[in-house]
Every structure is written in structure tokens, then in C-alpha cells.
XYZ file of N, CA and C in Angstrom:
459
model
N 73.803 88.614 84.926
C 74.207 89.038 86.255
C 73.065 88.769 87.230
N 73.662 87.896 88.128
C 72.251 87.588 89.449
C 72.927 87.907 90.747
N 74.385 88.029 91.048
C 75.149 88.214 91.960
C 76.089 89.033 92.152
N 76.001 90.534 92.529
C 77.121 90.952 91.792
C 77.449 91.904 92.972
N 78.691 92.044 93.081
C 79.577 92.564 94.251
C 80.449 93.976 94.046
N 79.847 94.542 94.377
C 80.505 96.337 94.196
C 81.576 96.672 95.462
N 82.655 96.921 94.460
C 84.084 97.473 95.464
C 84.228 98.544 95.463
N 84.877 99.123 95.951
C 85.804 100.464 95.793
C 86.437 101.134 96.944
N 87.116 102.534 96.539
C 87.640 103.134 97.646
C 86.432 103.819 98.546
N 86.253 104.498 99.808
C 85.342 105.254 99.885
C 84.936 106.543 99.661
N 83.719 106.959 99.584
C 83.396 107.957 98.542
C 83.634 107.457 96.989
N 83.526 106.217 96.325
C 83.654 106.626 95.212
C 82.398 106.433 94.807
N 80.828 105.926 95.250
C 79.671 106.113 95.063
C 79.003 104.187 94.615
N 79.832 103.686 95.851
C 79.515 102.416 95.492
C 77.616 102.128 96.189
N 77.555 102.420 96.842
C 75.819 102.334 97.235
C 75.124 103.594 96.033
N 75.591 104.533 95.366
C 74.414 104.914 94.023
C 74.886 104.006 93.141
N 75.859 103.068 92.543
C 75.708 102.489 91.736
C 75.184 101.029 92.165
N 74.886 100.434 93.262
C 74.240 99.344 93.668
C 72.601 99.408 93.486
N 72.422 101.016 94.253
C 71.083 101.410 93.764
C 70.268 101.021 92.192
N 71.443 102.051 91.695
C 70.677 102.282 90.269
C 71.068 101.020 89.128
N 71.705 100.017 89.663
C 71.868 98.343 89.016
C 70.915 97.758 89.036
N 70.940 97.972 91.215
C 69.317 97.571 91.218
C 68.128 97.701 90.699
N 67.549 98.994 90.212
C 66.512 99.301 89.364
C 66.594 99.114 88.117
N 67.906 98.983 87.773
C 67.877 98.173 86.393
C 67.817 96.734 85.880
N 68.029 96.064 86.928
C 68.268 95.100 86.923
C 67.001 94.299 87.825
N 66.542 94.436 88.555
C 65.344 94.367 89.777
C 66.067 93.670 90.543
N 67.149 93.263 90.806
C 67.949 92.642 92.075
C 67.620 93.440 93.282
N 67.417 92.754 94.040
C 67.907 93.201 95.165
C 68.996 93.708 96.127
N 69.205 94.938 96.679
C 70.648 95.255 96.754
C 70.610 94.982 98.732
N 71.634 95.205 99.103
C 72.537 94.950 100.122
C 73.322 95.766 100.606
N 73.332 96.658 101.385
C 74.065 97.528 101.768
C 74.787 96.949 103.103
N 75.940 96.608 103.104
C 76.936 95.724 103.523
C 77.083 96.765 104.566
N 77.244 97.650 104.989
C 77.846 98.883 106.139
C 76.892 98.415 107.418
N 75.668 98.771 106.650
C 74.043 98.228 107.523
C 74.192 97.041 108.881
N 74.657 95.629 107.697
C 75.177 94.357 108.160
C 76.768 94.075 109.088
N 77.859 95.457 109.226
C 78.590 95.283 109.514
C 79.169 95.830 110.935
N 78.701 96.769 110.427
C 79.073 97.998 112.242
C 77.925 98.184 112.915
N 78.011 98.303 114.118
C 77.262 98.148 115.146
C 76.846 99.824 115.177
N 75.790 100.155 116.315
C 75.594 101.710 116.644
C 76.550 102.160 117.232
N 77.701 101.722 117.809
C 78.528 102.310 118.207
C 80.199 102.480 117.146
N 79.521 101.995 115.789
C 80.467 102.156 114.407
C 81.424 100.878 115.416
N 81.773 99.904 115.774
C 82.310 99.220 116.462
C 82.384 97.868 114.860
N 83.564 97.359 114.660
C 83.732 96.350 113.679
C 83.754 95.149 114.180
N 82.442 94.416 112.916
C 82.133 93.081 113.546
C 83.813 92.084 113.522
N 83.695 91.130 114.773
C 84.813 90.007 114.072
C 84.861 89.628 112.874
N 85.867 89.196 112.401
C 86.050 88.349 111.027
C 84.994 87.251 111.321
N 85.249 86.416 111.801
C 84.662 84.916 112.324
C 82.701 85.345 112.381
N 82.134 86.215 112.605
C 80.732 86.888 112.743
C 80.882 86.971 111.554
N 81.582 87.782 111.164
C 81.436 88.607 109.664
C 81.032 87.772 108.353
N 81.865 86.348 108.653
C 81.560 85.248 107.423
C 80.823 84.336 108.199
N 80.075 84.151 109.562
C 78.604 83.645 109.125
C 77.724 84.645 108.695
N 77.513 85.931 109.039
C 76.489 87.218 108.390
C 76.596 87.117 106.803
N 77.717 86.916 106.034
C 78.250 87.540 104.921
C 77.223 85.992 104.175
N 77.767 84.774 104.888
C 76.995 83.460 104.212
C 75.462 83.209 104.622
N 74.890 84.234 105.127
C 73.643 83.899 105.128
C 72.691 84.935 104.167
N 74.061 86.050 103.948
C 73.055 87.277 102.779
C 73.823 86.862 101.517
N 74.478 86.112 101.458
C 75.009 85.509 99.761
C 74.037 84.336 99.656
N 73.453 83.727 100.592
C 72.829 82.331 100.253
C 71.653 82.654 98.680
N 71.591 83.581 99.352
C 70.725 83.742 97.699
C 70.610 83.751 96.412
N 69.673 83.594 95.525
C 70.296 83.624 94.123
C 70.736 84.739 93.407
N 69.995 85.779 93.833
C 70.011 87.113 93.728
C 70.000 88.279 94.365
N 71.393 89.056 94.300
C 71.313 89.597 94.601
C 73.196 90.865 94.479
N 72.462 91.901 94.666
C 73.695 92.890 94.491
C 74.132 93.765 95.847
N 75.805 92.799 96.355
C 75.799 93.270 97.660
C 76.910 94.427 97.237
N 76.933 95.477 97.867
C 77.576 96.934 98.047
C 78.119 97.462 99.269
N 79.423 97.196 99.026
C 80.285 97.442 100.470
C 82.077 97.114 99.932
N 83.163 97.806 100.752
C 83.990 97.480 100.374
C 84.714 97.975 102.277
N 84.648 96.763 103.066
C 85.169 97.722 104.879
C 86.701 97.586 104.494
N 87.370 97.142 103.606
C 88.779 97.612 103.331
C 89.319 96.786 105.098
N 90.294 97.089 105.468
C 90.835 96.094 106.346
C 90.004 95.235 107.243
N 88.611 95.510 107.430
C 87.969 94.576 107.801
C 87.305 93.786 107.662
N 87.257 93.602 106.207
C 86.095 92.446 105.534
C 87.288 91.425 105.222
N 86.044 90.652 104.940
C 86.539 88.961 104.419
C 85.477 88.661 103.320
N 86.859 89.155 102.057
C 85.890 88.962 101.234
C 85.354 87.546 100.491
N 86.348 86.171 100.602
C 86.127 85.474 100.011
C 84.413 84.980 99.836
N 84.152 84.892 100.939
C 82.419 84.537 101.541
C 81.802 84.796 100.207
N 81.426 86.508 99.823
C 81.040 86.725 98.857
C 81.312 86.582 97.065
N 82.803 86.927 97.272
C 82.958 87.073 96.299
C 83.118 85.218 95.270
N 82.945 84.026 95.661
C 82.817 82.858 95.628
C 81.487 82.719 95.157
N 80.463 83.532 95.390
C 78.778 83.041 94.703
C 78.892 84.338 93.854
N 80.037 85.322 93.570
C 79.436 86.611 92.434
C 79.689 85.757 91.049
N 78.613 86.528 90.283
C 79.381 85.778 88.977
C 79.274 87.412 87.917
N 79.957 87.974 88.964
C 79.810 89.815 88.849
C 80.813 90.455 89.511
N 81.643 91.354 89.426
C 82.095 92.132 90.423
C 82.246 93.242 89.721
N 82.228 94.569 90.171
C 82.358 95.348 89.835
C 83.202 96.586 90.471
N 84.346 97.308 90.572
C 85.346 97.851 91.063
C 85.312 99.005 90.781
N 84.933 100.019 91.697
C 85.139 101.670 91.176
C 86.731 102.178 91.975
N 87.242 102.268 90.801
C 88.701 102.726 90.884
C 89.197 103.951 90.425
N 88.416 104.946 91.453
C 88.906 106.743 91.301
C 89.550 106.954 92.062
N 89.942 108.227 91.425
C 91.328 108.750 92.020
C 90.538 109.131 93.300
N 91.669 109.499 94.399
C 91.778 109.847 95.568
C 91.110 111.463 95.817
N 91.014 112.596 95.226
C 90.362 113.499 95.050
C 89.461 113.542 94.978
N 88.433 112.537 93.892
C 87.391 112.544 93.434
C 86.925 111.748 95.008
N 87.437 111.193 95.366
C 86.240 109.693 96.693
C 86.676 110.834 97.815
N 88.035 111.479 97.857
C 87.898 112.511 99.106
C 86.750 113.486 99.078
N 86.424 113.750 97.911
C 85.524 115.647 98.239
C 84.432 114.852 97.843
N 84.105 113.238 97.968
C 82.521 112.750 98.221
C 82.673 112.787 99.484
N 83.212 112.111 99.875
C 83.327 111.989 101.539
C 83.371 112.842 101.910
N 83.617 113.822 102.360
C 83.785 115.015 102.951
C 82.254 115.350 102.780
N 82.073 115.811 101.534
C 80.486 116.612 101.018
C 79.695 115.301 101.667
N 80.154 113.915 101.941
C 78.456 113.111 102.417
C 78.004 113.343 103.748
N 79.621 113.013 104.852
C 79.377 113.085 106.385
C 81.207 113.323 107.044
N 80.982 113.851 108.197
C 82.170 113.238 108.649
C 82.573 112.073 109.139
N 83.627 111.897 108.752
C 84.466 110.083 108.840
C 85.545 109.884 110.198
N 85.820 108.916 110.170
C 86.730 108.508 111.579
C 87.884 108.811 110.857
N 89.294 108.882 111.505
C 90.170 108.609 111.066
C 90.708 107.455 110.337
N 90.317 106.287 111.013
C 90.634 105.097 110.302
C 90.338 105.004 108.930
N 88.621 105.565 108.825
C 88.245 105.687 107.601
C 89.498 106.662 106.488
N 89.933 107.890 106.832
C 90.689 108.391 106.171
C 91.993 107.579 106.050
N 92.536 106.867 106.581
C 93.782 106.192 106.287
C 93.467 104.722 104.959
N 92.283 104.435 105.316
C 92.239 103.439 103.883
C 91.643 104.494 102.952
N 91.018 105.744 102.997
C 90.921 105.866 101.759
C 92.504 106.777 101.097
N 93.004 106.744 102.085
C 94.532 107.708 101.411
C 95.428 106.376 100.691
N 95.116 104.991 101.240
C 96.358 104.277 101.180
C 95.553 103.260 99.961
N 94.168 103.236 99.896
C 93.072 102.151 98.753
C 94.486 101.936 97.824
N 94.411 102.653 97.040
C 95.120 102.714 95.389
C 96.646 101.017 95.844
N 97.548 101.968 96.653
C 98.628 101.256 96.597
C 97.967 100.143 97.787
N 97.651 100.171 98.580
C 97.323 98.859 99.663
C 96.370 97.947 99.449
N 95.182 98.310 99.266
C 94.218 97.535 99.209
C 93.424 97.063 97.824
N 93.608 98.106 96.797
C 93.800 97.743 95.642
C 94.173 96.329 94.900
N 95.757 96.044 95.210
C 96.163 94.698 95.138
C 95.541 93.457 95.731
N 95.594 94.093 97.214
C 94.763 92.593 97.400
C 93.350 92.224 96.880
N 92.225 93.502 96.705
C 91.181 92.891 95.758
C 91.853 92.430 95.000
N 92.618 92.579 93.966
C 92.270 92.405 92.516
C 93.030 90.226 92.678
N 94.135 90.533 93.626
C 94.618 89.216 94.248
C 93.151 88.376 94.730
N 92.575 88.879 95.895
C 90.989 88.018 95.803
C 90.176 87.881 94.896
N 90.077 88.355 93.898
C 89.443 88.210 92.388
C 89.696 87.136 91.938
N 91.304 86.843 91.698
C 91.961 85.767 91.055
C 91.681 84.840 92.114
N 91.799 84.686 93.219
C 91.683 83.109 93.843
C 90.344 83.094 94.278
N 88.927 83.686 94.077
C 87.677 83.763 94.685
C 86.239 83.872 93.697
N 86.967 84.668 92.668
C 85.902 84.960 92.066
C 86.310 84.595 90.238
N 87.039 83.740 90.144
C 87.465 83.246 88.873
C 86.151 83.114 87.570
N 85.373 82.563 88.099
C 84.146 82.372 86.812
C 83.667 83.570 86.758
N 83.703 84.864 87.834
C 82.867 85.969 87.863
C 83.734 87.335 86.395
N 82.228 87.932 85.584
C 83.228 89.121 85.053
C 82.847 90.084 86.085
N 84.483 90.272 85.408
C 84.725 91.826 86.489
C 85.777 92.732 85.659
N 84.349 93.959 86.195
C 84.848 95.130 85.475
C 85.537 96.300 86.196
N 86.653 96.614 86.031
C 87.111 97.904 86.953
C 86.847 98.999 85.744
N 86.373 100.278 87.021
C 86.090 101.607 86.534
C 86.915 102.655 87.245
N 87.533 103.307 86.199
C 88.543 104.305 86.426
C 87.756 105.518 86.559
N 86.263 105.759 86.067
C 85.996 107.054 86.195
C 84.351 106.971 85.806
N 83.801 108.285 86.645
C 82.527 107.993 86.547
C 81.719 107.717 85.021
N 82.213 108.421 84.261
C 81.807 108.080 82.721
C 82.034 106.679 82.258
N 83.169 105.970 82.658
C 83.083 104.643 82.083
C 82.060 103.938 82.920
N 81.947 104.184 84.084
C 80.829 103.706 85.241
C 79.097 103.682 84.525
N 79.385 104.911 84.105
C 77.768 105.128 83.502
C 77.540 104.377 81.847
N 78.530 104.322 81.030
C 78.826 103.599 80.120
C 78.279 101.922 80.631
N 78.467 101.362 81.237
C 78.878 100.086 81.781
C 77.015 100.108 82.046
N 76.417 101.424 82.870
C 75.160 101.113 83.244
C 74.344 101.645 82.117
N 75.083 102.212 80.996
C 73.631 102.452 80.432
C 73.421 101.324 79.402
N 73.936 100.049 79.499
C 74.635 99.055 78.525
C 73.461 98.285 79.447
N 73.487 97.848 80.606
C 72.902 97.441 81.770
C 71.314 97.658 81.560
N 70.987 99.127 81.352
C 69.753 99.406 81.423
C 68.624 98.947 80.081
């Protein structure tokens, strides 16, 4: 693994597991949120978004962590992962992170109510036409998550 791309709903703890890959791994991580919204939480264009997205994939290494759900474009990245990795918890568990991290916009609450049935598919659809040579692992729950990293470490 030199490239590897962390999904999920929000709140399901995709920047601590980018973190702690990173230290296992010494990659360098990427916190995609950083690179995407402005100070006024304002969403970059698509067309911005995939020159930004192709100038922090140009690298050989590295572990980017982000999932903006209706506003990313993921092909950019997911085309140099030869990694992906998918945290796929239930809706309870990513609600009472979110809640316990900060308060969220509304928008934010409508992809994380709708992830499972909406946005779900289309990752796993961009997987198949983007990231074909890449493995990719979906995680249903934090124990298989930590399984996966202590294999890693």
C-alpha cells in the first residue's frame, strides 16, 4: 500500500483511521476537508476540485482521507489508489460521532441519513470503473476496522 483512499459515511472516524495507517505505515496522510471548503464552509467547484485533487495524488505516496459525498469527484483519486478503504457503519454509530465531535450543517445531516442507500452505491459503482487494480476493503464495524490495522501494523 503507497496510495490509499479512505471513504465513508460521516462520523464514521475516517481521519483516526488515516491517522493511525499513517503511523503505521509512514505515509503521509491528507486530510481532504482542509483542501476542499473554504472559511466560509463554501464547496469548491467540481472543475477546481479535480485540478486540487491531481496535484495531491501526483504523488507516490500517500493516504488521502475524505469522503464530501455529493460533492467530490472521485475518479481523480481513486485512479492512482492501489488501496481503498470503506468504513461502512451503521447510521447510529457515525450519528452520535458527529454530534459528540461538532455541530454540522444540515446538508451535512442529509448525506449522512441517506450514505447507506444513496451514496453507498455509487462508491462502490466508482470502485468498479476507477479503481479496478486497487484492493479494497469495506468495514462494517469498528472491530473489523482494527483487525484490518492491526494486520497493517
Amino acid at each position: 500500500m503507497k496510495r490509499v483512499v479512505v471513504l465513508g459515511r460521516g462520523g464514521a472516524g475516517k481521519s483516526t483511521l488515516a491517522v493511525a495507517l499513517g503511523d503505521a505505515t509512514g505515509l503521509p496522510v491528507v486530510e481532504l476537508d482542509k483542501h476542499f471548503w473554504s472559511p466560509e464552509l463554501e464547496a469548491m467547484p467540481p472543475e477546481r476540485w479535480s485540478e486540487v485533487q491531481s496535484g495531491l495524488a501526483a504523488g507516490e505516496r500517500w493516504i488521502m482521507d475524505g469522503d464530501l459525498g455529493p460533492y467530490d469527484v472521485l475518479d481523480v483519486r481513486l485512479r492512482r489508489a492501489d488501496a481503498v478503504v470503506l468504513l461502512d457503519y451503521s447510521f447510529p454509530r457515525c450519528a452520535w460521532r458527529a454530534v459528540w465531535r461538532s455541530r454540522e450543517r444540515a446538508d451535512f445531516w442529509r448525506w449522512v441519513w441517506s450514505w447507506r442507500r444513496r451514496h453507498r452505491p455509487l462508491l462502490l459503482e466508482a470502485f468498479a470503473a476507477h479503481a479496478r487494480d486497487a484492493e479494497v476493503h469495506v468495514f462494517r464495524s469498528p472491530r473489523a476496522t482494527a483487525r484490518f490495522l492491526a494486520r497493517i501494523r
